[in-house]
XYZ file of C-alpha atoms in Angstrom:
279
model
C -11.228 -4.106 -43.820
C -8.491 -3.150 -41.669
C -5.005 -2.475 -43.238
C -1.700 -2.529 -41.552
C 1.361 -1.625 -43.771
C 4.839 -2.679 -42.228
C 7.540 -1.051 -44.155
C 11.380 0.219 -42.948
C 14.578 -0.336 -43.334
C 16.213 -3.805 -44.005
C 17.600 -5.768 -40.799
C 15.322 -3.254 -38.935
C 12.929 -6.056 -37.585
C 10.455 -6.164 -40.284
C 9.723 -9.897 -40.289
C 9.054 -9.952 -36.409
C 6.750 -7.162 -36.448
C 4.563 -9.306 -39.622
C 5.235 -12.307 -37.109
C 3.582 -10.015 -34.548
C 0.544 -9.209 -36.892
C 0.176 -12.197 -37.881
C 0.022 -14.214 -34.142
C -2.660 -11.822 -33.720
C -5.081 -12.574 -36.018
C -3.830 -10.761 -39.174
C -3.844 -12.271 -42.679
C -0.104 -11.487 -43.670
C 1.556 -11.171 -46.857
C 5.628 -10.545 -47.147
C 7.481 -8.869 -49.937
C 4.432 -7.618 -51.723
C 5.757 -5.376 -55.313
C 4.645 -2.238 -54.272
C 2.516 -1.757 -57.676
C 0.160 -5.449 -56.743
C -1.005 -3.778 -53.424
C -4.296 -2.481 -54.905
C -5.018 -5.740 -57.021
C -4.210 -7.562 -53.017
C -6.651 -5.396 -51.343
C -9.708 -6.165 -53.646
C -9.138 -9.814 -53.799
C -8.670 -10.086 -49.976
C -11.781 -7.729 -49.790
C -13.892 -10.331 -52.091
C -12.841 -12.723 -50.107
C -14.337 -11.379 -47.149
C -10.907 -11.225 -45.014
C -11.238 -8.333 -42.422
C -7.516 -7.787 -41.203
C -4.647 -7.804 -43.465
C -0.845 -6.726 -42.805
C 1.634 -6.674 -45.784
C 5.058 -6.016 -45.897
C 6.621 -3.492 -48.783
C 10.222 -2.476 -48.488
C 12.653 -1.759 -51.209
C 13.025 -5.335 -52.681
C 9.707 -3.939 -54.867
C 12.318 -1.839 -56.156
C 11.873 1.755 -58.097
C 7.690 1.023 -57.403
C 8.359 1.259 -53.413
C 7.954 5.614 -53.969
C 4.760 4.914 -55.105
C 3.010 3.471 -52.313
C 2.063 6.841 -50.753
C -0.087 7.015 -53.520
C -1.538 3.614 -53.768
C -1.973 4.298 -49.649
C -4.112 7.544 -50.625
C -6.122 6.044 -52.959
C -7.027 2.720 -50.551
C -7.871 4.953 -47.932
C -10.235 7.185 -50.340
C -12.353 3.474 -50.680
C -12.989 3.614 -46.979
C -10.209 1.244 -45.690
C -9.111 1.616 -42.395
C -5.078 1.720 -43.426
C -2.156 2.389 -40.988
C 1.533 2.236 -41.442
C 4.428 0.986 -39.230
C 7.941 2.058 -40.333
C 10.700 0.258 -38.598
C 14.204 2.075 -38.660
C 17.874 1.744 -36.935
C 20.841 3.843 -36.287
C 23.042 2.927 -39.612
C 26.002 1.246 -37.228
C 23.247 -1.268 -35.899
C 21.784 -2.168 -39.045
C 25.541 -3.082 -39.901
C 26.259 -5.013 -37.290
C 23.258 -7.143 -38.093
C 23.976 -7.496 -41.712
C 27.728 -8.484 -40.574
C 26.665 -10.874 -38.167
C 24.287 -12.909 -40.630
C 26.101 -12.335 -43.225
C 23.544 -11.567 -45.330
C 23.617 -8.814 -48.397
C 21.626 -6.040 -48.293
C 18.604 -5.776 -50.872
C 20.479 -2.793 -52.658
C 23.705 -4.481 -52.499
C 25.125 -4.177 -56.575
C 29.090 -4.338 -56.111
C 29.491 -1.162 -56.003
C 27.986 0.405 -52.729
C 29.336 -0.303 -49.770
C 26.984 -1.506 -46.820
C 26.878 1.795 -44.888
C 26.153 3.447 -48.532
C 23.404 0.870 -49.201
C 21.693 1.981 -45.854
C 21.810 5.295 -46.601
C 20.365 5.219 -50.225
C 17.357 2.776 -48.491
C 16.606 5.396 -46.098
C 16.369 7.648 -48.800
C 14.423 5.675 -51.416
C 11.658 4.926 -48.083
C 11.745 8.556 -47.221
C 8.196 9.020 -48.302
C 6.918 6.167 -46.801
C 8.618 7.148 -43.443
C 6.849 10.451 -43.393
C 3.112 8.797 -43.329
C 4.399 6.074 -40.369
C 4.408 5.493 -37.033
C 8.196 4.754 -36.100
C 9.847 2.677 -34.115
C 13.873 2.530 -33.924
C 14.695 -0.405 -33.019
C 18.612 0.402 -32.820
C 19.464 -1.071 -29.483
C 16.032 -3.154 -29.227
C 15.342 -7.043 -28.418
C 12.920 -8.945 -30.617
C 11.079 -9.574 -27.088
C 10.322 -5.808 -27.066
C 9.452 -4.973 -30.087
C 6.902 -7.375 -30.154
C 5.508 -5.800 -26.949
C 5.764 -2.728 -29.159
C 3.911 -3.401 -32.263
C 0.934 -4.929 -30.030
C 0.800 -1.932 -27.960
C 0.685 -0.243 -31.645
C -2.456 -2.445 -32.965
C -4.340 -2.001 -29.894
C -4.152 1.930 -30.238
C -7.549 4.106 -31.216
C -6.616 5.264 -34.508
C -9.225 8.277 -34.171
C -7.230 9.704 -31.555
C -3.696 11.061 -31.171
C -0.949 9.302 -29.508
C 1.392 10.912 -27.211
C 4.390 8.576 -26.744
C 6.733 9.380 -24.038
C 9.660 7.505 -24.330
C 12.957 7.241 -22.171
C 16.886 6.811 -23.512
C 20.218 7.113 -22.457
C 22.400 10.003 -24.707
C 25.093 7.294 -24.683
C 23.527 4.997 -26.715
C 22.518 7.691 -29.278
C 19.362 9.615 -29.857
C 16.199 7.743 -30.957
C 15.541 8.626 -34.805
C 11.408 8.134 -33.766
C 11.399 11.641 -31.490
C 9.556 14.665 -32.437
C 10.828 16.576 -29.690
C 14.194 15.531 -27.305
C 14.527 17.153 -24.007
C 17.903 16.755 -22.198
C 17.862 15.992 -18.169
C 21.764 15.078 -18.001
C 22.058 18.729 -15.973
C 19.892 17.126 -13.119
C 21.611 15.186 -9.917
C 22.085 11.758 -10.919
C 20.629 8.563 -9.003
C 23.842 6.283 -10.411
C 26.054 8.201 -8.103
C 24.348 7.009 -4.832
C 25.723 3.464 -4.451
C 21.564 2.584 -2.832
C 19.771 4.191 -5.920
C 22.469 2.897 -8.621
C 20.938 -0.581 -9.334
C 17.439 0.493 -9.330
C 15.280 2.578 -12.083
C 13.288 5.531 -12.598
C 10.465 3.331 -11.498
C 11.747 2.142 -8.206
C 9.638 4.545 -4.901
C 13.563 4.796 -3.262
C 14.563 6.934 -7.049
C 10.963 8.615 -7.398
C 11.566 10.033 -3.553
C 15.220 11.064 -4.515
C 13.611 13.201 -7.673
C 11.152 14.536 -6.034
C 12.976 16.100 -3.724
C 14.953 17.526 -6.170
C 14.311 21.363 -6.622
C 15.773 21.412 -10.144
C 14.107 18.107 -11.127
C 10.617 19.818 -10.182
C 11.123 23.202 -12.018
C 12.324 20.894 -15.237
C 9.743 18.398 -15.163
C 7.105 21.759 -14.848
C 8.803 23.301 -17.827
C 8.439 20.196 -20.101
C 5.116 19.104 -18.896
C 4.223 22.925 -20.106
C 5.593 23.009 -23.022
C 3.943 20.266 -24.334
C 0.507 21.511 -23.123
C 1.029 24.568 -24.855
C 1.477 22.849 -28.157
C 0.048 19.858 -28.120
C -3.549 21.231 -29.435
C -1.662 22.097 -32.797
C -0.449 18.752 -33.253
C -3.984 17.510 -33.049
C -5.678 20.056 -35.079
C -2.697 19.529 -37.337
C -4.615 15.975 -37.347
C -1.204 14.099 -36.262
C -1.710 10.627 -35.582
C 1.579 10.545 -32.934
C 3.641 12.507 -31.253
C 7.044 11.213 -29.395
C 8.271 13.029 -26.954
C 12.049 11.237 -25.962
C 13.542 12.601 -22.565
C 17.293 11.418 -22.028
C 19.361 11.255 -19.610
C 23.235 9.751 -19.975
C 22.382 5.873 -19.262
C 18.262 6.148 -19.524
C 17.917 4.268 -16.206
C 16.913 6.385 -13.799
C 15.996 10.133 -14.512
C 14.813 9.647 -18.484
C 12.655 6.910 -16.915
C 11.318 9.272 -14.120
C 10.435 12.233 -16.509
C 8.662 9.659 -18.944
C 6.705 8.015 -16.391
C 5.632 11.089 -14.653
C 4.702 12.913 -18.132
C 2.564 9.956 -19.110
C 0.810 9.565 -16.194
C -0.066 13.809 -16.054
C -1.261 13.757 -19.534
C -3.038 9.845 -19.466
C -6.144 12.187 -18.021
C -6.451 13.865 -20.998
C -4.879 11.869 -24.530
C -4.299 8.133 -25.551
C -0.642 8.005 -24.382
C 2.389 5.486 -24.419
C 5.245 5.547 -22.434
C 8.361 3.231 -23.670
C 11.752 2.955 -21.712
C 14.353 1.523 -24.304
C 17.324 1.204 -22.290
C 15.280 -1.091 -19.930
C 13.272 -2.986 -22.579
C 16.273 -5.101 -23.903
């Protein structure tokens, strides 16, 4: 049996990513109680389903902090079990809750909605720490579809190096291991030819490339990471996300990422994301 956990915080995107699973095949259950995950998993077994996705979040209430354990013990029974955490910069997840109107799961009369986000993130902190992330801050449900499909195609036995592209001005993503700043660089948006086109576009490539500084900073990165990404697999990580920003993630964050991924595709299972282009 293959288990996919989908767990994060509230108006992160939860319900498309079980959509997701569940358009692909997956048998899907929502709002499972934490403490009835073990008791799901050996009736689905019996019943001879092979691909299951469940959603736990903090409506389970106090028994959410104990699914790291239930995880361990599923996985000890020779269940194939993988976890997707879904997060958001707090001022995005209330801007959704504003806009629907909708209260937040921890919502008691007393908290107020950025306090109820920040006690959520902290109730699913040790659920976050076993998951592969994905902020979906400033991301369309179009994309993150996209992303959790990229996600269930992945070989599990492998790490995953995720290079992924932003713009500073739209915040940091909270899913980066390491952040490497190429704002110091010449910048494509002040030629009025390169402006409208991205990171991806030959006319922008040829522009970097001929870029002295560009060349000695993409070297240094691409380095760095060689040097330490053995650790991170003997350390038997299942990711690693490497985010390279620029100030509007259109043309140089995109350049890095692309380049990076394409260098180290010879060698690891890689990703590359741009989310100030995916929408």
């Amino acid at each position: 049996m293959q288990l996919f956990l989908v767990s994060g915080l509230s108006g992160s995107g939860k319900s498309v990513a079980l959509k997701t699973l569940e358009d692909a095949g997956f048998y899907c259950v929502d709002n499972l109680p934490a403490e009835l995950l073990p008791i799901l998993i050996e009736n689905l077994q019996q019943a001879g389903y092979a691909r299951i996705a469940v959603s736990i979040d903090v409506r389970s209430g106090g028994s959410v902090q104990q699914l790291p354990r239930h995880i361990e013990a599923i996985k000890k029974q020779g269940l194939e079990v993988h976890v997707l955490f879904l997060e958001a910069q707090a001022e995005a997840l209330v801007k959704r809750f504003s806009e629907t109107r909708r209260l937040h799961p921890l919502s008691d009369g007393v908290r107020t909605l950025p306090e109820c986000v920040a006690f959520e993130r902290e109730l699913l902190a040790g659920i976050s720490d076993i998951g592969h992330h994905i902020d979906t801050s400033g991301l369309g449900a179009n994309a993150l579809r996209a992303w959790v499909k990229e996600f269930i195609r992945l070989d599990r036995a492998r790490l995953t190096l995720l290079f992924q592209s932003f713009g500073f001005k739209h915040g940091i993503p909270l899913d980066a291991d390491f952040v490497f700043d190429v704002r110091c660089l010449p910048n494509p948006h002040y030629d009025p030819v390169l402006r409208p086109l991205t990171g991806r576009d030959r006319a922008v490539i040829d522009f970097l490339d001929a870029t002295p500084a560009a060349q000695q900073m993409y070297a240094d990165i691409r380095d760095f990471i060689a040097r330490w990404l053995p650790g991170f697999v003997a350390d038997n990580r299942s990711y690693l996300t490497v985010a390279i920003g620029c100030t509007g993630g259109q043309h140089r964050s995109v350049y890095f990422a692309e380049h990076l991924a394409h260098h180290f595709s010879a060698q690891q299972q890689v990703l590359v994301r741009h989310r100030e282009l995916a929408g």
